[in-house]
Coordinates of C-alpha atoms in Angstrom, one line a residue:
X19 CA 2.5 -11.7 -113.3
X20 CA 2.0 -14.9 -111.4
X21 CA -1.4 -16.3 -110.7
X22 CA -0.3 -17.4 -107.1
X23 CA -0.7 -15.1 -104.3
X24 CA 2.5 -13.7 -102.7
X25 CA 4.1 -15.9 -100.2
X26 CA 2.4 -19.0 -101.6
X27 CA 4.5 -19.7 -104.7
X28 CA 7.8 -17.8 -105.3
X29 CA 6.7 -14.5 -104.0
X30 CA 9.1 -11.8 -103.0
X31 CA 11.3 -12.9 -100.0
X32 CA 10.6 -16.6 -100.5
X33 CA 13.7 -18.3 -101.8
X34 CA 12.2 -21.7 -101.9
X35 CA 8.6 -22.2 -102.5
X36 CA 6.1 -24.8 -103.7
X37 CA 6.5 -24.6 -107.5
X38 CA 9.1 -21.9 -108.2
X39 CA 8.8 -20.0 -111.5
X40 CA 12.6 -20.0 -111.9
X41 CA 13.8 -21.7 -115.1
X42 CA 16.6 -23.5 -113.0
X43 CA 15.8 -26.5 -111.0
X44 CA 15.5 -26.0 -107.3
X45 CA 18.6 -27.0 -105.4
X46 CA 18.6 -29.5 -102.5
X47 CA 17.4 -28.2 -99.2
X48 CA 19.8 -27.8 -96.4
X49 CA 18.2 -29.7 -93.5
X50 CA 19.0 -28.7 -89.9
X51 CA 21.3 -31.1 -87.8
X52 CA 19.3 -32.9 -85.1
X53 CA 21.2 -34.0 -82.0
X54 CA 19.9 -37.3 -80.6
X55 CA 20.4 -38.4 -77.0
X56 CA 22.6 -41.5 -76.5
X57 CA 20.6 -44.7 -76.1
X58 CA 20.2 -45.6 -72.4
X59 CA 22.6 -48.4 -71.2
X60 CA 21.1 -51.9 -71.3
X61 CA 20.5 -53.6 -68.0
X62 CA 22.9 -56.6 -67.2
X63 CA 21.2 -59.8 -68.4
X64 CA 21.0 -61.2 -64.9
X65 CA 19.3 -58.1 -63.3
X66 CA 15.8 -57.5 -64.4
X67 CA 15.4 -54.0 -65.9
X68 CA 13.7 -51.4 -63.9
X69 CA 12.5 -49.4 -66.8
X70 CA 9.0 -50.0 -68.1
X71 CA 6.0 -48.2 -69.5
X72 CA 5.6 -44.8 -68.0
X73 CA 9.3 -44.1 -67.7
X74 CA 10.6 -41.2 -69.9
X75 CA 13.9 -39.6 -70.6
X76 CA 14.5 -36.6 -68.5
X77 CA 14.5 -35.7 -64.9
X78 CA 14.1 -38.8 -62.6
X79 CA 15.3 -41.2 -65.3
X80 CA 15.9 -44.7 -63.9
X81 CA 18.7 -46.6 -65.6
X82 CA 17.3 -49.9 -64.3
X83 CA 20.4 -50.7 -62.2
X84 CA 19.5 -51.4 -58.6
X85 CA 22.1 -50.1 -56.2
X86 CA 20.4 -51.5 -53.1
X87 CA 18.7 -48.2 -52.1
X88 CA 15.1 -48.2 -51.3
X89 CA 13.0 -46.4 -54.0
X90 CA 9.6 -45.0 -54.0
X91 CA 10.1 -41.4 -53.5
X92 CA 12.6 -38.6 -53.8
X93 CA 13.2 -38.0 -50.1
X94 CA 16.6 -39.0 -48.7
X95 CA 17.5 -40.2 -45.2
X96 CA 18.5 -37.4 -43.1
X97 CA 17.1 -34.7 -45.4
X98 CA 16.8 -34.0 -49.1
X99 CA 13.9 -33.2 -51.3
X100 CA 10.8 -35.1 -52.2
X101 CA 9.3 -35.5 -55.6
X102 CA 9.3 -39.3 -56.1
X103 CA 6.6 -41.3 -57.7
X104 CA 3.3 -41.5 -55.9
X105 CA 4.2 -39.0 -53.3
X106 CA 6.2 -41.5 -51.1
X107 CA 8.8 -39.9 -48.9
X108 CA 11.2 -43.0 -49.1
X109 CA 12.3 -42.5 -45.4
X110 CA 13.0 -45.7 -43.6
X111 CA 12.2 -45.5 -39.8
X112 CA 15.2 -46.9 -37.9
X113 CA 14.5 -49.9 -35.7
X114 CA 14.4 -48.9 -31.9
X115 CA 17.2 -50.2 -29.7
X116 CA 16.2 -53.2 -27.5
X117 CA 15.1 -52.4 -24.0
X118 CA 17.5 -54.8 -22.1
X119 CA 16.3 -53.6 -18.7
X120 CA 12.7 -54.5 -19.4
X121 CA 13.8 -57.9 -21.0
X122 CA 15.8 -58.7 -17.8
X123 CA 12.8 -57.9 -15.6
X124 CA 10.5 -60.1 -17.6
X125 CA 13.1 -62.9 -17.6
X126 CA 13.6 -62.8 -13.8
X127 CA 9.8 -62.6 -13.2
X128 CA 9.3 -65.6 -15.5
X129 CA 12.0 -67.6 -13.6
X130 CA 10.5 -66.8 -10.3
X131 CA 7.1 -67.9 -11.4
X132 CA 8.4 -71.2 -12.7
X133 CA 10.4 -71.8 -9.5
X134 CA 7.4 -71.1 -7.3
X135 CA 5.2 -73.3 -9.4
X136 CA 7.7 -76.2 -9.2
X137 CA 8.1 -75.7 -5.5
X138 CA 4.5 -75.6 -4.7
X139 CA 3.8 -78.7 -6.9
X140 CA 6.7 -80.6 -5.2
X141 CA 5.4 -79.6 -1.7
X142 CA 2.0 -81.0 -2.5
X143 CA 3.4 -84.1 -4.2
X144 CA 5.6 -84.9 -1.2
X145 CA 3.0 -83.9 1.4
X146 CA 0.6 -86.4 -0.2
X147 CA 3.2 -89.2 0.1
X148 CA 3.6 -88.9 3.9
X149 CA 2.0 -91.7 5.8
X150 CA 0.6 -90.0 8.9
X151 CA -0.4 -93.1 10.7
X152 CA 0.7 -92.5 14.4
X153 CA -1.7 -90.7 16.6
X154 CA 0.2 -89.2 19.6
X155 CA -3.2 -87.9 21.0
X156 CA -3.7 -91.5 22.2
X157 CA -0.6 -91.3 24.4
X158 CA -1.7 -90.6 28.1
X159 CA -0.1 -89.0 31.0
X160 CA 2.5 -87.0 29.0
X161 CA 5.4 -85.0 30.4
X162 CA 5.3 -81.2 30.1
X163 CA 6.7 -79.6 27.0
X164 CA 10.2 -78.1 27.0
X165 CA 12.2 -75.9 24.7
X166 CA 13.3 -77.2 21.3
X167 CA 11.8 -80.2 19.3
X168 CA 12.3 -83.9 20.1
X169 CA 11.9 -86.5 17.5
X170 CA 11.8 -90.3 18.2
X171 CA 13.5 -91.8 15.1
X172 CA 12.8 -95.5 14.7
X173 CA 14.2 -98.0 12.2
X174 CA 12.0 -101.0 12.0
X175 CA 12.5 -104.4 10.4
X176 CA 9.3 -104.1 8.4
X177 CA 9.5 -106.1 5.2
X178 CA 6.4 -104.4 3.8
X179 CA 6.6 -104.2 0.0
X180 CA 9.6 -106.5 -0.3
X181 CA 9.7 -109.4 -2.6
X182 CA 11.1 -112.8 -1.6
X183 CA 14.2 -111.9 -3.8
X184 CA 14.6 -108.6 -1.9
X185 CA 14.4 -110.3 1.5
X186 CA 17.1 -112.8 0.4
X187 CA 19.3 -110.1 -1.1
X188 CA 19.1 -107.9 2.0
X189 CA 19.3 -110.8 4.5
X190 CA 16.2 -109.7 6.3
X191 CA 14.6 -113.1 6.7
X192 CA 10.8 -113.5 6.5
X193 CA 9.5 -112.9 10.0
X194 CA 6.0 -111.7 10.3
X195 CA 5.1 -108.4 11.9
X196 CA 7.4 -105.5 12.8
X197 CA 10.0 -105.0 15.4
X198 CA 12.3 -102.0 16.2
X199 CA 15.8 -102.4 15.0
X200 CA 17.0 -99.1 16.3
X201 CA 15.6 -96.2 18.3
X202 CA 17.0 -92.7 18.8
X203 CA 15.9 -89.4 20.3
X204 CA 16.9 -86.4 18.2
X205 CA 16.8 -83.0 20.1
X206 CA 16.8 -80.0 17.8
X207 CA 17.5 -76.8 19.8
X208 CA 19.4 -73.5 19.9
X209 CA 22.6 -75.2 21.2
X210 CA 22.8 -77.6 18.3
X211 CA 21.4 -81.0 17.8
X212 CA 21.8 -83.9 20.2
X213 CA 21.4 -87.5 19.0
X214 CA 20.8 -90.1 21.7
X215 CA 20.6 -93.8 20.9
X216 CA 18.3 -96.0 23.0
X217 CA 19.6 -99.6 22.8
X218 CA 16.8 -102.0 21.9
X219 CA 17.9 -104.2 24.9
X220 CA 17.4 -101.4 27.4
X221 CA 15.6 -102.5 30.6
X222 CA 12.4 -100.4 30.9
X223 CA 9.0 -100.5 32.7
X224 CA 5.8 -100.7 30.7
X225 CA 3.4 -98.1 32.2
X226 CA -0.3 -97.9 32.0
X227 CA -1.5 -97.1 28.5
X228 CA -4.5 -97.0 26.2
X229 CA -4.6 -99.5 23.4
X230 CA -4.0 -97.9 20.0
X231 CA -6.6 -100.0 18.3
X232 CA -9.0 -101.1 21.1
X233 CA -9.0 -97.8 23.0
X234 CA -9.1 -99.9 26.2
X235 CA -6.9 -98.7 29.1
X236 CA -4.4 -101.1 30.5
X237 CA -3.1 -100.5 34.0
X238 CA 0.6 -100.6 34.7
X239 CA 1.9 -103.6 36.6
X240 CA 5.6 -102.7 36.9
X241 CA 6.6 -105.1 34.1
X242 CA 10.3 -104.9 33.3
X243 CA 11.0 -105.7 29.6
X244 CA 13.3 -104.8 26.8
X245 CA 12.5 -101.5 25.2
X246 CA 11.7 -103.0 21.8
X247 CA 9.0 -105.2 23.4
X248 CA 6.9 -102.1 23.9
X249 CA 6.8 -101.5 20.1
X250 CA 6.0 -105.3 19.5
X251 CA 3.2 -105.2 22.0
X252 CA 1.1 -102.1 20.8
X253 CA 3.1 -100.3 18.2
X254 CA 4.4 -96.7 18.0
X255 CA 2.0 -95.2 20.5
X256 CA 3.0 -97.6 23.3
X257 CA 6.7 -97.1 22.4
X258 CA 6.3 -93.3 22.7
X259 CA 4.5 -93.7 26.0
X260 CA 7.2 -96.0 27.3
X261 CA 10.0 -93.7 26.4
X262 CA 8.3 -90.7 27.9
X263 CA 7.5 -92.6 31.1
X264 CA 11.1 -93.8 31.6
X265 CA 12.9 -90.6 30.6
X266 CA 10.5 -87.8 31.5
X267 CA 11.1 -86.2 28.1
X268 CA 8.2 -85.3 25.9
X269 CA 8.3 -86.6 22.3
X270 CA 7.0 -84.1 19.8
X271 CA 7.2 -86.1 16.6
X272 CA 7.6 -89.7 15.6
X273 CA 9.5 -90.9 12.4
X274 CA 9.8 -94.6 11.3
X275 CA 11.4 -96.1 8.3
X276 CA 11.6 -99.8 7.2
X277 CA 14.3 -101.9 5.7
X278 CA 13.3 -101.5 2.0
X279 CA 12.9 -97.8 2.2
X280 CA 16.2 -97.4 3.9
X281 CA 18.1 -99.3 1.1
X282 CA 16.2 -97.4 -1.6
X283 CA 17.2 -94.0 -0.3
X284 CA 20.9 -95.0 -0.3
X285 CA 20.7 -96.3 -3.9
X286 CA 18.8 -93.2 -5.0
X287 CA 21.6 -90.8 -4.0
X288 CA 24.3 -93.1 -5.5
X289 CA 25.6 -94.6 -2.2
X290 CA 27.1 -93.2 1.1
X291 CA 30.7 -92.9 1.7
X292 CA 31.9 -94.3 5.0
X293 CA 35.3 -94.7 6.6
X294 CA 35.4 -98.1 8.4
X295 CA 38.2 -98.2 10.9
X296 CA 38.4 -102.1 11.2
X297 CA 37.2 -104.9 8.9
X298 CA 34.3 -107.0 10.1
X299 CA 32.1 -109.8 8.8
X300 CA 28.7 -111.1 10.0
X301 CA 26.7 -113.8 8.3
X302 CA 23.5 -112.8 10.0
X303 CA 23.4 -109.3 8.5
X304 CA 25.4 -110.2 5.4
X305 CA 28.2 -107.7 6.3
X306 CA 31.6 -108.2 4.8
X307 CA 33.7 -105.0 5.0
X308 CA 37.3 -104.2 4.6
X309 CA 38.9 -101.3 6.5
X310 CA 39.2 -97.9 4.9
X311 CA 37.0 -95.5 2.9
X312 CA 34.4 -96.9 0.7
X313 CA 31.0 -96.2 -0.9
X314 CA 28.2 -98.4 0.4
X315 CA 25.1 -99.2 -1.7
X316 CA 21.7 -99.9 -0.3
X317 CA 22.4 -103.6 0.5
X318 CA 25.7 -102.9 2.2
X319 CA 24.3 -100.0 4.1
X320 CA 21.5 -102.1 5.6
X321 CA 24.1 -104.7 6.6
X322 CA 26.3 -102.2 8.1
X323 CA 23.6 -100.7 10.5
X324 CA 22.2 -104.1 11.4
X325 CA 25.4 -105.8 12.4
X326 CA 25.7 -106.6 16.1
X327 CA 27.3 -110.1 16.6
X328 CA 30.6 -109.1 15.0
X329 CA 31.3 -106.6 17.8
X330 CA 32.4 -107.0 21.4
X331 CA 30.0 -104.4 22.6
X332 CA 27.1 -106.0 20.6
X333 CA 24.1 -103.6 20.6
X334 CA 26.1 -100.7 21.9
X335 CA 28.6 -100.8 19.1
X336 CA 25.8 -101.2 16.6
X337 CA 24.1 -98.1 17.8
X338 CA 27.2 -96.1 17.4
X339 CA 27.5 -97.3 13.8
X340 CA 23.9 -96.5 13.2
X341 CA 24.5 -92.9 14.4
X342 CA 27.6 -92.5 12.3
X343 CA 25.8 -93.8 9.2
X344 CA 22.6 -91.8 9.6
X345 CA 24.6 -88.6 10.0
X346 CA 26.6 -89.4 6.9
X347 CA 23.5 -90.2 5.0
X348 CA 21.9 -86.8 5.9
X349 CA 25.2 -85.0 5.2
X350 CA 25.6 -86.4 1.7
X351 CA 22.0 -86.1 0.8
X352 CA 21.6 -82.4 1.7
X353 CA 24.0 -81.2 -0.9
X354 CA 23.4 -78.9 -4.0
X355 CA 24.2 -81.9 -6.3
X356 CA 21.1 -83.7 -4.9
X357 CA 18.8 -80.8 -4.1
X358 CA 19.3 -79.0 -7.3
X359 CA 19.3 -82.1 -9.5
X360 CA 15.6 -83.2 -10.1
X361 CA 16.9 -86.6 -11.4
X362 CA 18.3 -87.3 -8.0
X363 CA 16.0 -85.3 -5.7
X364 CA 12.7 -86.8 -6.7
X365 CA 13.9 -90.5 -6.7
X366 CA 15.5 -89.9 -3.2
X367 CA 12.4 -88.1 -1.8
X368 CA 10.1 -90.7 -3.4
X369 CA 12.2 -93.6 -2.0
X370 CA 12.0 -92.2 1.5
X371 CA 8.5 -90.9 1.6
X372 CA 7.1 -94.2 0.2
X373 CA 8.1 -96.1 3.4
X374 CA 8.3 -93.2 5.9
X375 CA 5.7 -93.4 8.7
X376 CA 5.1 -90.3 10.8
X377 CA 2.7 -88.8 13.4
X378 CA -0.4 -87.0 12.3
X379 CA 0.9 -83.6 13.2
X380 CA 4.1 -84.0 11.2
X381 CA 4.6 -81.3 8.5
X382 CA 7.1 -81.4 5.7
X383 CA 8.7 -78.3 7.4
X384 CA 9.3 -80.3 10.6
X385 CA 10.5 -83.3 8.7
X386 CA 13.0 -81.0 6.9
X387 CA 14.2 -79.6 10.2
X388 CA 14.8 -83.1 11.5
X389 CA 16.8 -84.0 8.4
X390 CA 19.0 -80.9 8.6
X391 CA 19.4 -81.4 12.4
X392 CA 20.6 -85.0 11.7
X393 CA 23.1 -83.6 9.3
X394 CA 24.4 -81.1 11.9
X395 CA 25.4 -83.9 14.2
X396 CA 28.4 -84.7 12.0
X397 CA 29.0 -81.0 11.0
X398 CA 30.5 -80.1 14.4
X399 CA 27.3 -78.4 15.5
X400 CA 25.9 -81.2 17.7
X401 CA 26.5 -84.2 19.9
X402 CA 25.9 -87.9 19.5
X403 CA 25.9 -90.5 22.3
X404 CA 24.3 -93.5 23.8
X405 CA 22.0 -93.1 26.8
X406 CA 24.0 -93.3 30.1
X407 CA 24.2 -96.9 31.4
X408 CA 25.3 -98.4 34.7
X409 CA 25.6 -102.1 33.5
X410 CA 23.3 -105.0 33.0
X411 CA 20.4 -106.3 34.9
X412 CA 20.0 -110.0 36.1
X413 CA 18.1 -110.8 32.9
X414 CA 20.8 -109.4 30.7
X415 CA 19.0 -106.2 29.8
X416 CA 21.0 -102.9 29.8
X417 CA 20.2 -100.7 32.8
X418 CA 20.1 -96.8 32.5
X419 CA 22.0 -94.6 34.9
X420 CA 18.9 -92.8 36.3
X421 CA 20.8 -89.9 37.8
X422 CA 22.6 -89.0 34.5
X423 CA 19.4 -89.6 32.5
X424 CA 17.6 -87.2 34.7
X425 CA 20.4 -84.5 34.3
X426 CA 20.4 -85.1 30.5
X427 CA 16.7 -84.7 30.2
X428 CA 16.8 -81.5 32.2
X429 CA 19.4 -80.0 29.9
X430 CA 17.4 -81.0 26.8
X431 CA 14.1 -79.6 28.3
X432 CA 15.8 -76.3 29.0
X433 CA 17.6 -76.3 25.6
X434 CA 21.0 -76.1 27.4
X435 CA 24.3 -77.3 26.1
X436 CA 24.6 -81.0 26.8
X437 CA 27.4 -81.9 29.2
X438 CA 26.3 -85.4 30.2
X439 CA 28.5 -88.2 28.7
X440 CA 26.9 -91.3 27.5
X441 CA 28.3 -94.8 26.8

């Protein structure tokens, strides 16, 4: 009998035990076959493996190869089941489509704000440059107001701000003081603009007036002088008083520009194209032009409007050239290429406003209306003429046709279509 309890050492039913009592040696044990899982594939050398501590074989096994998907949960776009690490769903919220309607509104609003800011800034800049030096309230015994607006446009021979070199280049001479080189009435009304030149040699009567500086009243004595003498005697206020007295037409606004400013405006817009029908030359003004179309710079333009001795009609022919040139200047300045181009607009406005002298009641709006009315003269909307004349007086001055002048003034006052013909 064995000393070992059954089941512990070779007891019944136990083929193999710990210390068998059989005389034969114990045979080798048959071990069960263990199936091992294949080793996980190694990550490519250039891609960092995704497997690390905490990853185990089994469900959710990560091979370490990144396919470009977003990991972090078991959820799938458009459905699927969860179960990823950390409880993340893995769902990527799609980016909302751009609201083009809203963007367009914001863009348009921003543009409007910028345009308004620039416009307001330009207005105050230009308004600050205007030289409102003429006080029409000092003009006495004025005619009654009519329909439309009447501007007295004066070109003076002022050399203010010009250097000795400028005077030599522009052939202006060096005379002291100021004189009028051209005078025009521009009527802006519902029947189109009318531009009427007043020759500087016109024979007129100097009426009673109040001195612009002294405030003293001077009684009229019936003196007959050239029209430009009124300006030389007491400036713009007496010139307006003399024009109103001799025509019966009320002047609403006064505009004056000197030699230097005139030339700068032309240069700022790149010149003015003119069609000169006949060649002419004048040593006094510096004019030397061939016939045909050509673009005049500031120096040439000033020579063109000042020339009188080269023409048989002298001052009358000169006033016609002045009208033609001013209308062309206005027409070629009021174009999109100038107005919408700040590199041309601001130099042009600056050149004009720096030397422009106006009355105290002149606004930029009125000045703009005058400018576009001047443009309309050559656009087929208006009329240009010299004031009607009957001939010359004994002293050589030009005499107005009083009957025609009266008819012309009545048509302007009533804002009727002008039918009177001038010289």
